[in-house]
mmCIF file of C-alpha atoms in Angstrom:
data_model
loop_
_atom_site.group_PDB
_atom_site.id
_atom_site.type_symbol
_atom_site.label_atom_id
_atom_site.label_comp_id
_atom_site.label_asym_id
_atom_site.label_seq_id
_atom_site.Cartn_x
_atom_site.Cartn_y
_atom_site.Cartn_z
ATOM 1 C CA MET F 8 124.004 114.317 88.170
ATOM 2 C CA LYS F 9 122.957 113.659 84.604
ATOM 3 C CA GLU F 10 123.346 116.508 81.945
ATOM 4 C CA LYS F 11 120.250 117.775 80.605
ATOM 5 C CA PRO F 12 119.577 116.606 77.075
ATOM 6 C CA SER F 13 120.152 119.058 74.407
ATOM 7 C CA GLU F 14 117.768 117.856 71.998
ATOM 8 C CA ARG F 15 113.607 117.647 72.655
ATOM 9 C CA PRO F 16 111.308 115.142 70.229
ATOM 10 C CA LEU F 17 110.130 117.370 67.690
ATOM 11 C CA ASN F 18 106.521 116.240 68.515
ATOM 12 C CA PRO F 19 106.235 115.593 72.555
ATOM 13 C CA ARG F 20 102.876 114.042 72.347
ATOM 14 C CA PHE F 21 103.021 110.429 73.878
ATOM 15 C CA SER F 22 99.581 110.214 75.160
ATOM 16 C CA SER F 23 97.725 106.795 75.000
ATOM 17 C CA GLY F 24 94.827 108.406 73.962
ATOM 18 C CA PRO F 25 93.613 110.598 72.137
ATOM 19 C CA CYS F 26 97.021 109.809 70.395
ATOM 20 C CA SER F 27 99.146 111.873 68.486
ATOM 21 C CA LYS F 28 98.072 112.704 65.251
ATOM 22 C CA ARG F 29 100.186 111.361 61.704
ATOM 23 C CA PRO F 30 103.277 113.128 60.930
ATOM 24 C CA GLY F 31 102.630 116.403 58.915
ATOM 25 C CA TRP F 32 98.811 116.689 60.028
ATOM 26 C CA SER F 33 97.328 120.008 60.005
ATOM 27 C CA LEU F 34 93.725 121.514 59.984
ATOM 28 C CA ASP F 35 94.096 122.033 56.317
ATOM 29 C CA SER F 36 94.120 118.522 56.125
ATOM 30 C CA LEU F 37 90.127 118.686 56.311
ATOM 31 C CA GLY F 38 89.862 121.035 53.960
ATOM 32 C CA SER F 39 86.933 118.727 51.992
ATOM 33 C CA CYS F 40 85.002 117.935 54.968
ATOM 34 C CA TRP F 41 81.154 117.344 54.593
ATOM 35 C CA HIS F 42 80.084 120.389 56.861
ATOM 36 C CA GLY F 43 76.638 122.106 57.545
ATOM 37 C CA ARG F 44 75.139 119.166 55.645
ATOM 38 C CA SER F 45 73.245 116.021 56.665
ATOM 39 C CA HIS F 46 75.396 113.157 57.390
ATOM 40 C CA ARG F 47 72.295 111.091 55.762
ATOM 41 C CA ALA F 48 72.703 113.132 52.731
ATOM 42 C CA LYS F 49 74.370 111.052 49.469
ATOM 43 C CA GLY F 50 77.666 112.894 49.934
ATOM 44 C CA GLY F 51 77.437 112.670 53.957
ATOM 45 C CA LYS F 52 76.614 108.892 53.452
ATOM 46 C CA ALA F 53 79.555 108.313 50.927
ATOM 47 C CA LYS F 54 81.871 109.392 53.453
ATOM 48 C CA LEU F 55 81.031 107.184 55.999
ATOM 49 C CA ALA F 56 80.818 104.289 53.434
ATOM 50 C CA GLU F 57 84.645 105.326 52.504
ATOM 51 C CA VAL F 58 85.765 105.033 55.925
ATOM 52 C CA ILE F 59 83.996 101.925 56.565
ATOM 53 C CA GLU F 60 85.639 100.560 53.647
ATOM 54 C CA GLN F 61 89.011 101.777 53.753
ATOM 55 C CA SER F 62 89.201 100.386 57.341
ATOM 56 C CA ARG F 63 88.187 96.994 55.690
ATOM 57 C CA LYS F 64 90.683 96.908 53.386
ATOM 58 C CA ILE F 65 93.742 98.167 55.168
ATOM 59 C CA LEU F 66 92.678 95.758 58.370
ATOM 60 C CA GLY F 67 92.355 92.975 55.845
ATOM 61 C CA ILE F 68 88.520 92.120 57.389
ATOM 62 C CA PRO F 69 86.660 89.151 55.157
ATOM 63 C CA GLU F 70 84.228 90.788 52.848
ATOM 64 C CA ASP F 71 81.553 88.691 54.639
ATOM 65 C CA TYR F 72 81.944 90.442 57.900
ATOM 66 C CA ARG F 73 79.924 93.606 58.602
ATOM 67 C CA VAL F 74 81.609 96.835 59.519
ATOM 68 C CA GLY F 75 80.053 99.715 60.930
ATOM 69 C CA ILE F 76 80.470 103.330 62.630
ATOM 70 C CA VAL F 77 78.769 103.321 65.818
ATOM 71 C CA PRO F 78 78.470 105.759 69.241
ATOM 72 C CA ALA F 79 80.777 106.549 71.999
ATOM 73 C CA SER F 80 84.158 105.430 71.113
ATOM 74 C CA ASP F 81 85.319 101.780 71.418
ATOM 75 C CA THR F 82 83.509 101.684 74.846
ATOM 76 C CA GLY F 83 80.321 102.291 72.899
ATOM 77 C CA ALA F 84 81.185 99.502 70.597
ATOM 78 C CA VAL F 85 81.879 96.956 73.435
ATOM 79 C CA GLU F 86 78.817 98.001 75.343
ATOM 80 C CA MET F 87 76.754 97.488 72.154
ATOM 81 C CA ALA F 88 78.050 93.911 71.823
ATOM 82 C CA LEU F 89 77.925 92.789 75.140
ATOM 83 C CA TRP F 90 74.370 94.133 75.533
ATOM 84 C CA SER F 91 73.033 92.813 72.089
ATOM 85 C CA LEU F 92 74.821 89.276 72.055
ATOM 86 C CA LEU F 93 75.364 87.951 75.605
ATOM 87 C CA GLY F 94 72.433 86.021 76.993
ATOM 88 C CA PRO F 95 72.256 82.421 75.307
ATOM 89 C CA ARG F 96 75.567 80.843 76.709
ATOM 90 C CA GLY F 97 77.544 80.985 79.389
ATOM 91 C CA VAL F 98 80.146 83.966 79.366
ATOM 92 C CA ASP F 99 83.924 83.801 80.205
ATOM 93 C CA MET F 100 85.381 87.307 80.872
ATOM 94 C CA LEU F 101 89.143 87.778 80.928
ATOM 95 C CA SER F 102 90.501 90.541 82.970
ATOM 96 C CA TRP F 103 94.435 92.173 83.297
ATOM 97 C CA GLU F 104 93.418 95.734 83.019
ATOM 98 C CA SER F 105 91.160 98.320 83.811
ATOM 99 C CA PHE F 106 88.754 98.476 80.897
ATOM 100 C CA GLY F 107 88.497 94.731 80.857
ATOM 101 C CA LYS F 108 87.821 94.533 84.578
ATOM 102 C CA GLY F 109 85.138 97.145 83.561
ATOM 103 C CA TRP F 110 83.416 94.890 80.959
ATOM 104 C CA VAL F 111 83.355 92.377 83.883
ATOM 105 C CA THR F 112 81.339 94.906 86.328
ATOM 106 C CA ASP F 113 78.908 95.566 83.424
ATOM 107 C CA VAL F 114 78.165 91.861 82.495
ATOM 108 C CA ILE F 115 77.563 90.872 86.280
ATOM 109 C CA LYS F 116 76.352 94.143 87.850
ATOM 110 C CA GLN F 117 74.434 95.383 85.025
ATOM 111 C CA LEU F 118 73.256 92.759 82.802
ATOM 112 C CA LYS F 119 73.109 90.487 85.648
ATOM 113 C CA LEU F 120 74.066 87.220 83.721
ATOM 114 C CA ASP F 121 74.164 84.112 86.017
ATOM 115 C CA ASP F 122 76.334 81.931 84.521
ATOM 116 C CA VAL F 123 79.783 83.885 84.268
ATOM 117 C CA ARG F 124 82.960 82.902 84.726
ATOM 118 C CA THR F 125 86.029 85.195 85.574
ATOM 119 C CA PHE F 126 89.750 84.701 84.811
ATOM 120 C CA GLU F 127 91.562 87.724 85.969
ATOM 121 C CA ALA F 128 95.455 88.624 86.746
ATOM 122 C CA ASP F 129 96.900 91.300 88.255
ATOM 123 C CA TYR F 130 98.961 94.211 86.218
ATOM 124 C CA GLY F 131 102.006 92.966 84.304
ATOM 125 C CA LYS F 132 100.375 89.540 83.729
ATOM 126 C CA LEU F 133 98.030 87.436 81.410
ATOM 127 C CA PRO F 134 95.520 85.197 83.393
ATOM 128 C CA ASP F 135 95.942 81.536 81.799
ATOM 129 C CA LEU F 136 94.432 81.494 78.494
ATOM 130 C CA SER F 137 94.095 77.590 78.529
ATOM 131 C CA GLN F 138 91.230 77.883 81.232
ATOM 132 C CA VAL F 139 88.923 79.333 78.777
ATOM 133 C CA SER F 140 85.808 77.258 77.291
ATOM 134 C CA TRP F 141 84.987 77.985 73.547
ATOM 135 C CA ASP F 142 81.659 76.290 74.152
ATOM 136 C CA ARG F 143 81.000 79.518 75.941
ATOM 137 C CA ASP F 144 81.207 83.370 74.585
ATOM 138 C CA VAL F 145 84.469 85.124 75.667
ATOM 139 C CA VAL F 146 85.178 88.582 76.299
ATOM 140 C CA PHE F 147 88.599 89.794 76.192
ATOM 141 C CA THR F 148 90.780 92.670 75.656
ATOM 142 C CA TRP F 149 93.736 92.303 72.699
ATOM 143 C CA ASN F 150 95.965 94.917 73.863
ATOM 144 C CA GLY F 151 95.581 96.246 77.539
ATOM 145 C CA THR F 152 95.972 99.936 77.027
ATOM 146 C CA THR F 153 96.483 100.448 80.675
ATOM 147 C CA SER F 154 98.937 97.449 81.772
ATOM 148 C CA GLY F 155 100.916 97.342 78.485
ATOM 149 C CA VAL F 156 100.191 93.645 78.196
ATOM 150 C CA ARG F 157 98.715 91.621 75.116
ATOM 151 C CA VAL F 158 97.779 88.293 73.995
ATOM 152 C CA PRO F 159 100.585 87.232 72.304
ATOM 153 C CA ASN F 160 98.894 85.554 69.171
ATOM 154 C CA GLY F 161 95.307 83.937 68.580
ATOM 155 C CA GLU F 162 96.576 80.277 68.844
ATOM 156 C CA TRP F 163 94.589 80.071 72.189
ATOM 157 C CA ILE F 164 91.310 80.989 70.260
ATOM 158 C CA ASN F 165 89.438 77.631 68.943
ATOM 159 C CA SER F 166 88.845 77.639 65.386
ATOM 160 C CA ASP F 167 85.884 75.329 65.779
ATOM 161 C CA ARG F 168 84.174 77.139 68.560
ATOM 162 C CA ALA F 169 80.585 77.438 69.504
ATOM 163 C CA GLY F 170 80.708 80.551 71.523
ATOM 164 C CA LEU F 171 81.371 83.855 70.180
ATOM 165 C CA SER F 172 84.766 85.512 70.726
ATOM 166 C CA ILE F 173 84.208 89.205 71.508
ATOM 167 C CA CYS F 174 87.451 91.314 71.502
ATOM 168 C CA ASP F 175 88.063 95.118 72.521
ATOM 169 C CA ALA F 176 91.067 95.846 70.237
ATOM 170 C CA THR F 177 91.025 99.213 70.301
ATOM 171 C CA SER F 178 94.701 99.678 70.703
ATOM 172 C CA ALA F 179 95.636 96.751 68.807
ATOM 173 C CA ALA F 180 93.604 97.466 65.435
ATOM 174 C CA PHE F 181 96.088 98.969 62.817
ATOM 175 C CA ALA F 182 99.091 98.221 65.095
ATOM 176 C CA MET F 183 99.119 94.221 65.311
ATOM 177 C CA PRO F 184 97.906 91.442 62.953
ATOM 178 C CA LEU F 185 94.578 90.524 63.955
ATOM 179 C CA PRO F 186 93.271 86.952 63.161
ATOM 180 C CA TRP F 187 89.999 87.823 61.967
ATOM 181 C CA ASP F 188 88.684 84.003 61.470
ATOM 182 C CA LYS F 189 89.091 84.037 65.104
ATOM 183 C CA LEU F 190 87.481 86.801 66.118
ATOM 184 C CA ASP F 191 83.315 87.067 65.980
ATOM 185 C CA VAL F 192 82.945 90.611 67.161
ATOM 186 C CA THR F 193 86.220 93.364 67.090
ATOM 187 C CA THR F 194 85.920 96.692 68.355
ATOM 188 C CA TRP F 195 88.224 99.808 68.136
ATOM 189 C CA SER F 196 88.074 103.687 67.509
ATOM 190 C CA TRP F 197 89.937 106.264 65.646
ATOM 191 C CA GLN F 198 91.509 107.795 68.459
ATOM 192 C CA LYS F 199 94.242 105.389 69.156
ATOM 193 C CA VAL F 200 96.255 103.847 66.218
ATOM 194 C CA LEU F 201 95.336 106.521 63.797
ATOM 195 C CA GLY F 202 95.539 109.018 66.122
ATOM 196 C CA GLY F 203 92.080 110.126 65.266
ATOM 197 C CA GLU F 204 89.529 112.190 67.162
ATOM 198 C CA GLY F 205 87.342 110.556 70.029
ATOM 199 C CA ALA F 206 83.575 109.623 70.469
ATOM 200 C CA HIS F 207 83.471 107.197 67.453
ATOM 201 C CA GLY F 208 83.729 103.787 67.501
ATOM 202 C CA MET F 209 84.057 100.858 65.254
ATOM 203 C CA ILE F 210 82.695 97.596 65.190
ATOM 204 C CA ALA F 211 83.320 94.700 63.014
ATOM 205 C CA LEU F 212 80.625 91.438 62.950
ATOM 206 C CA SER F 213 81.606 87.956 61.544
ATOM 207 C CA PRO F 214 78.441 85.805 60.268
ATOM 208 C CA ARG F 215 78.338 84.061 63.121
ATOM 209 C CA ALA F 216 77.936 87.184 65.338
ATOM 210 C CA VAL F 217 75.277 88.515 62.629
ATOM 211 C CA GLU F 218 73.367 85.152 63.240
ATOM 212 C CA ARG F 219 73.248 85.785 66.780
ATOM 213 C CA LEU F 220 71.868 88.798 66.293
ATOM 214 C CA GLU F 221 69.243 87.583 64.524
ATOM 215 C CA SER F 222 67.970 84.861 66.739
ATOM 216 C CA HIS F 223 68.431 86.209 69.995
ATOM 217 C CA GLU F 224 66.452 88.621 71.512
ATOM 218 C CA PRO F 225 67.802 89.985 74.700
ATOM 219 C CA SER F 226 65.741 90.150 77.964
ATOM 220 C CA TRP F 227 66.568 93.579 79.015
ATOM 221 C CA PRO F 228 65.642 97.172 77.647
ATOM 222 C CA MET F 229 67.647 98.315 74.742
ATOM 223 C CA PRO F 230 69.217 101.687 74.568
ATOM 224 C CA LYS F 231 68.725 102.968 70.947
ATOM 225 C CA ILE F 232 72.127 103.752 70.592
ATOM 226 C CA PHE F 233 72.756 99.759 71.165
ATOM 227 C CA ARG F 234 70.185 98.532 68.478
ATOM 228 C CA LEU F 235 71.918 96.529 65.655
ATOM 229 C CA THR F 236 68.942 95.104 64.780
ATOM 230 C CA LYS F 237 65.352 95.966 63.363
ATOM 231 C CA GLY F 238 62.206 93.705 63.317
ATOM 232 C CA GLY F 239 64.737 90.856 63.961
ATOM 233 C CA LYS F 240 67.178 91.468 61.379
ATOM 234 C CA LEU F 241 70.338 92.996 60.996
ATOM 235 C CA ASN F 242 69.809 96.456 60.585
ATOM 236 C CA GLU F 243 72.056 96.419 57.499
ATOM 237 C CA SER F 244 72.189 100.315 56.831
ATOM 238 C CA ILE F 245 74.697 100.832 60.124
ATOM 239 C CA PHE F 246 77.092 99.066 57.915
ATOM 240 C CA THR F 247 76.639 100.918 54.666
ATOM 241 C CA GLY F 248 77.317 104.313 55.948
ATOM 242 C CA ALA F 249 74.362 105.148 58.072
ATOM 243 C CA THR F 250 74.616 105.626 61.679
ATOM 244 C CA ILE F 251 72.704 105.181 65.109
ATOM 245 C CA ASN F 252 73.176 109.015 65.891
ATOM 246 C CA THR F 253 74.468 112.239 64.006
ATOM 247 C CA PRO F 254 78.443 111.857 63.905
ATOM 248 C CA SER F 255 81.177 114.807 63.761
ATOM 249 C CA MET F 256 81.936 115.101 59.762
ATOM 250 C CA LEU F 257 84.959 116.881 61.044
ATOM 251 C CA CYS F 258 85.714 113.631 62.661
ATOM 252 C CA VAL F 259 84.921 111.572 59.954
ATOM 253 C CA GLU F 260 87.147 113.728 57.412
ATOM 254 C CA ASP F 261 89.958 113.300 59.741
ATOM 255 C CA ALA F 262 89.605 109.498 60.099
ATOM 256 C CA LEU F 263 89.434 109.435 56.237
ATOM 257 C CA ASP F 264 93.061 111.706 56.419
ATOM 258 C CA SER F 265 94.714 108.902 58.577
ATOM 259 C CA LEU F 266 93.129 105.963 56.299
ATOM 260 C CA GLN F 267 95.019 107.803 53.652
ATOM 261 C CA TRP F 268 98.223 108.243 55.355
ATOM 262 C CA ALA F 269 98.032 104.611 56.272
ATOM 263 C CA GLU F 270 97.880 103.583 52.880
ATOM 264 C CA SER F 271 100.980 105.890 52.171
ATOM 265 C CA VAL F 272 103.235 104.296 54.548
ATOM 266 C CA GLY F 273 102.541 100.680 53.586
ATOM 267 C CA GLY F 274 98.954 99.740 54.931
ATOM 268 C CA LEU F 275 98.836 97.442 57.685
ATOM 269 C CA GLU F 276 102.090 96.140 57.176
ATOM 270 C CA GLY F 277 103.843 99.477 57.031
ATOM 271 C CA LEU F 278 101.749 100.655 60.344
ATOM 272 C CA VAL F 279 102.651 97.217 62.318
ATOM 273 C CA GLY F 280 106.414 97.824 61.091
ATOM 274 C CA ARG F 281 106.227 101.601 62.623
ATOM 275 C CA CYS F 282 104.872 100.364 65.586
ATOM 276 C CA ASN F 283 107.436 97.555 66.260
ATOM 277 C CA ALA F 284 110.187 100.166 65.322
ATOM 278 C CA ASN F 285 109.093 102.142 68.072
ATOM 279 C CA PHE F 286 108.883 99.205 70.807
ATOM 280 C CA ALA F 287 112.063 98.173 69.514
ATOM 281 C CA ALA F 288 113.782 101.303 70.446
ATOM 282 C CA ILE F 289 112.152 101.440 74.168
ATOM 283 C CA SER F 290 113.134 97.670 74.289
ATOM 284 C CA ASP F 291 116.984 98.431 73.352
ATOM 285 C CA TRP F 292 116.765 101.176 76.166
ATOM 286 C CA VAL F 293 114.958 99.206 78.458
ATOM 287 C CA SER F 294 117.598 96.403 78.061
ATOM 288 C CA LYS F 295 120.326 98.677 79.285
ATOM 289 C CA SER F 296 118.560 100.661 81.791
ATOM 290 C CA ASP F 297 119.443 100.281 85.822
ATOM 291 C CA TRP F 298 116.022 101.991 86.683
ATOM 292 C CA ALA F 299 113.413 101.288 84.317
ATOM 293 C CA ALA F 300 111.562 97.584 83.235
ATOM 294 C CA PHE F 301 108.559 96.675 81.400
ATOM 295 C CA LEU F 302 105.307 96.337 83.630
ATOM 296 C CA ALA F 303 104.597 92.858 81.331
ATOM 297 C CA GLU F 304 106.391 90.212 82.856
ATOM 298 C CA ASP F 305 106.811 88.494 79.823
ATOM 299 C CA VAL F 306 108.261 90.442 76.676
ATOM 300 C CA SER F 307 106.532 88.402 74.252
ATOM 301 C CA THR F 308 103.288 90.069 75.778
ATOM 302 C CA SER F 309 104.199 93.427 75.944
ATOM 303 C CA SER F 310 102.139 95.932 74.278
ATOM 304 C CA THR F 311 103.883 97.659 71.314
ATOM 305 C CA THR F 312 101.464 100.185 71.617
ATOM 306 C CA SER F 313 100.643 101.293 74.991
ATOM 307 C CA VAL F 314 103.983 100.906 76.279
ATOM 308 C CA CYS F 315 104.133 100.708 80.124
ATOM 309 C CA LEU F 316 107.220 100.826 82.463
ATOM 310 C CA LYS F 317 107.744 100.570 86.124
ATOM 311 C CA VAL F 318 110.498 101.886 88.359
ATOM 312 C CA THR F 319 112.908 99.278 89.740
ATOM 313 C CA ALA F 320 115.417 101.386 91.202
ATOM 314 C CA ASP F 321 116.070 100.368 95.070
ATOM 315 C CA TRP F 322 115.649 104.213 96.091
ATOM 316 C CA PHE F 323 111.830 104.017 94.462
ATOM 317 C CA LYS F 324 111.278 100.868 95.738
ATOM 318 C CA ALA F 325 111.841 101.616 99.293
ATOM 319 C CA LEU F 326 109.499 104.473 99.282
ATOM 320 C CA SER F 327 105.801 103.961 100.448
ATOM 321 C CA ASP F 328 102.899 103.055 97.984
ATOM 322 C CA ASP F 329 102.143 106.808 98.262
ATOM 323 C CA ALA F 330 105.696 108.147 97.860
ATOM 324 C CA GLN F 331 106.065 106.104 94.822
ATOM 325 C CA ALA F 332 102.875 107.375 93.314
ATOM 326 C CA LYS F 333 103.926 111.157 94.069
ATOM 327 C CA ALA F 334 107.336 110.281 92.750
ATOM 328 C CA ALA F 335 106.081 108.894 89.393
ATOM 329 C CA LYS F 336 103.465 111.769 89.304
ATOM 330 C CA ARG F 337 106.478 114.464 89.738
ATOM 331 C CA LEU F 338 108.134 112.296 87.111
ATOM 332 C CA ALA F 339 105.675 112.844 84.592
ATOM 333 C CA THR F 340 105.110 116.343 85.746
ATOM 334 C CA LEU F 341 108.987 117.105 85.033
ATOM 335 C CA LEU F 342 108.886 115.823 81.429
ATOM 336 C CA GLU F 343 105.636 118.004 80.662
ATOM 337 C CA GLU F 344 107.453 120.869 82.372
ATOM 338 C CA GLU F 345 110.506 120.466 80.131
ATOM 339 C CA ASN F 346 108.162 120.017 76.913
ATOM 340 C CA ALA F 347 109.666 116.507 76.367
ATOM 341 C CA ALA F 348 106.900 114.476 76.750
ATOM 342 C CA LEU F 349 103.146 115.134 77.348
ATOM 343 C CA ASP F 350 100.572 112.532 79.092
ATOM 344 C CA ILE F 351 102.869 109.940 79.694
ATOM 345 C CA GLY F 352 102.062 109.094 83.555
ATOM 346 C CA ALA F 353 100.589 105.529 84.321
ATOM 347 C CA TYR F 354 97.120 105.223 84.118
ATOM 348 C CA ARG F 355 95.282 106.235 87.486
ATOM 349 C CA ASP F 356 94.372 102.667 88.582
ATOM 350 C CA ALA F 357 97.832 100.886 87.283
ATOM 351 C CA PRO F 358 101.223 100.822 89.138
ATOM 352 C CA ALA F 359 102.971 103.427 89.698
ATOM 353 C CA GLY F 360 105.354 104.500 86.382
ATOM 354 C CA LEU F 361 105.378 105.583 82.982
ATOM 355 C CA ARG F 362 103.114 104.530 79.642
ATOM 356 C CA ILE F 363 104.435 105.864 76.618
ATOM 357 C CA TRP F 364 102.376 105.531 73.260
ATOM 358 C CA ALA F 365 104.295 103.979 70.549
ATOM 359 C CA GLY F 366 101.856 103.718 67.995
ATOM 360 C CA ALA F 367 102.352 104.263 64.313
ATOM 361 C CA THR F 368 101.839 107.828 64.278
ATOM 362 C CA VAL F 369 104.656 108.547 66.609
ATOM 363 C CA GLU F 370 108.273 108.637 65.094
ATOM 364 C CA THR F 371 110.738 106.177 65.848
ATOM 365 C CA SER F 372 113.359 109.390 65.992
ATOM 366 C CA ASP F 373 110.958 111.316 68.754
ATOM 367 C CA ILE F 374 111.237 108.193 70.806
ATOM 368 C CA GLU F 375 115.032 107.928 70.649
ATOM 369 C CA LEU F 376 115.147 111.726 71.930
ATOM 370 C CA LEU F 377 112.665 110.955 74.593
ATOM 371 C CA LEU F 378 114.639 108.196 76.071
ATOM 372 C CA PRO F 379 117.713 110.311 77.487
ATOM 373 C CA TRP F 380 114.959 113.211 78.824
ATOM 374 C CA LEU F 381 113.458 109.800 80.943
ATOM 375 C CA ASP F 382 117.305 109.251 82.276
ATOM 376 C CA TRP F 383 117.478 112.834 83.272
ATOM 377 C CA ALA F 384 114.573 113.346 84.886
ATOM 378 C CA ILE F 385 114.434 110.212 87.171
ATOM 379 C CA GLU F 386 117.821 111.552 88.274
ATOM 380 C CA GLN F 387 115.922 114.864 89.379
ATOM 381 C CA VAL F 388 112.847 112.998 90.802
ATOM 382 C CA ARG F 389 115.445 110.601 92.907
ATOM 383 C CA THR F 390 117.159 113.712 94.446
ATOM 384 C CA GLU F 391 113.853 114.771 95.563
ATOM 385 C CA PHE F 392 112.453 111.647 97.135
ATOM 386 C CA GLU F 393 115.370 109.507 98.026
#
């Protein structure tokens, strides 16, 4: 039996959302919060506008793109895009994890669009991206948070496309370079790479997306929280600091704190570098492991933020599916009981295994201290299930 490691991660929070706060964060960081005042007052709008412009600056979003804060986290932002923009063209839906499957369900069963093609792949794989037609609108996730599989780059997206590219980038934004000239609609939330709080989403619209919004009126009723236009024109106020519903100004202040920290570590380049260093530490460990492997079958498509691992040990593979699920749950529970890693069980719909958040707010030193605990814990689980 392996000896229990003597050191634990200083921060055992490896949840894939909401994710760990930035290093050194405390409630004192929110001291200048705009509280007890209307978010529509001058000071409140200024805070919201600052989040928008700081996000634009760090992510490198072109000046002619509109960026706004919207309700209901990344899910709300994606739904807003689907309900507001789809309909004029056929739609190609790409899915290789649970959230992508959810967007497929919404488009087919809720919007009831007729001309929809779906390209799906099992966990660990990508669908064949070459099958996509850019004469159609295309909906996809950049990084599959629940599968640990991402698109390797934007080369597969046609620069001279007729349709819109609609990208759920919630666990990719601030962690992976995004080719903005290839993306017409991009969504994310504060709770992933920035380590912010939930319930607030962001959306970036290219000029082509704005043109679609102003030329297309959906045939279905539009809930208030999805309405991006007013009188047939883009509601510009959403993209200058106004919001459709009331935001939490505590969350706004926290987002500003995260963005200021992001600048302090080198902006986007620094954030990407931190994610890559975390992934490199895990990758080096995986290459030497006799029981763990990436869920992603092609390492070039493996996420550098939501790192999903499968158990490859013979004793584990010999278990029934139900027993594998119980063993993987026991593995995550044991790590939590030891305060070595919190919330690293695989997503409920994913294959049995582990999911380690390795985003920019996580220190590489904590990743390195976690890995021996994984080796220790799997041995404890093996004695219970073998």
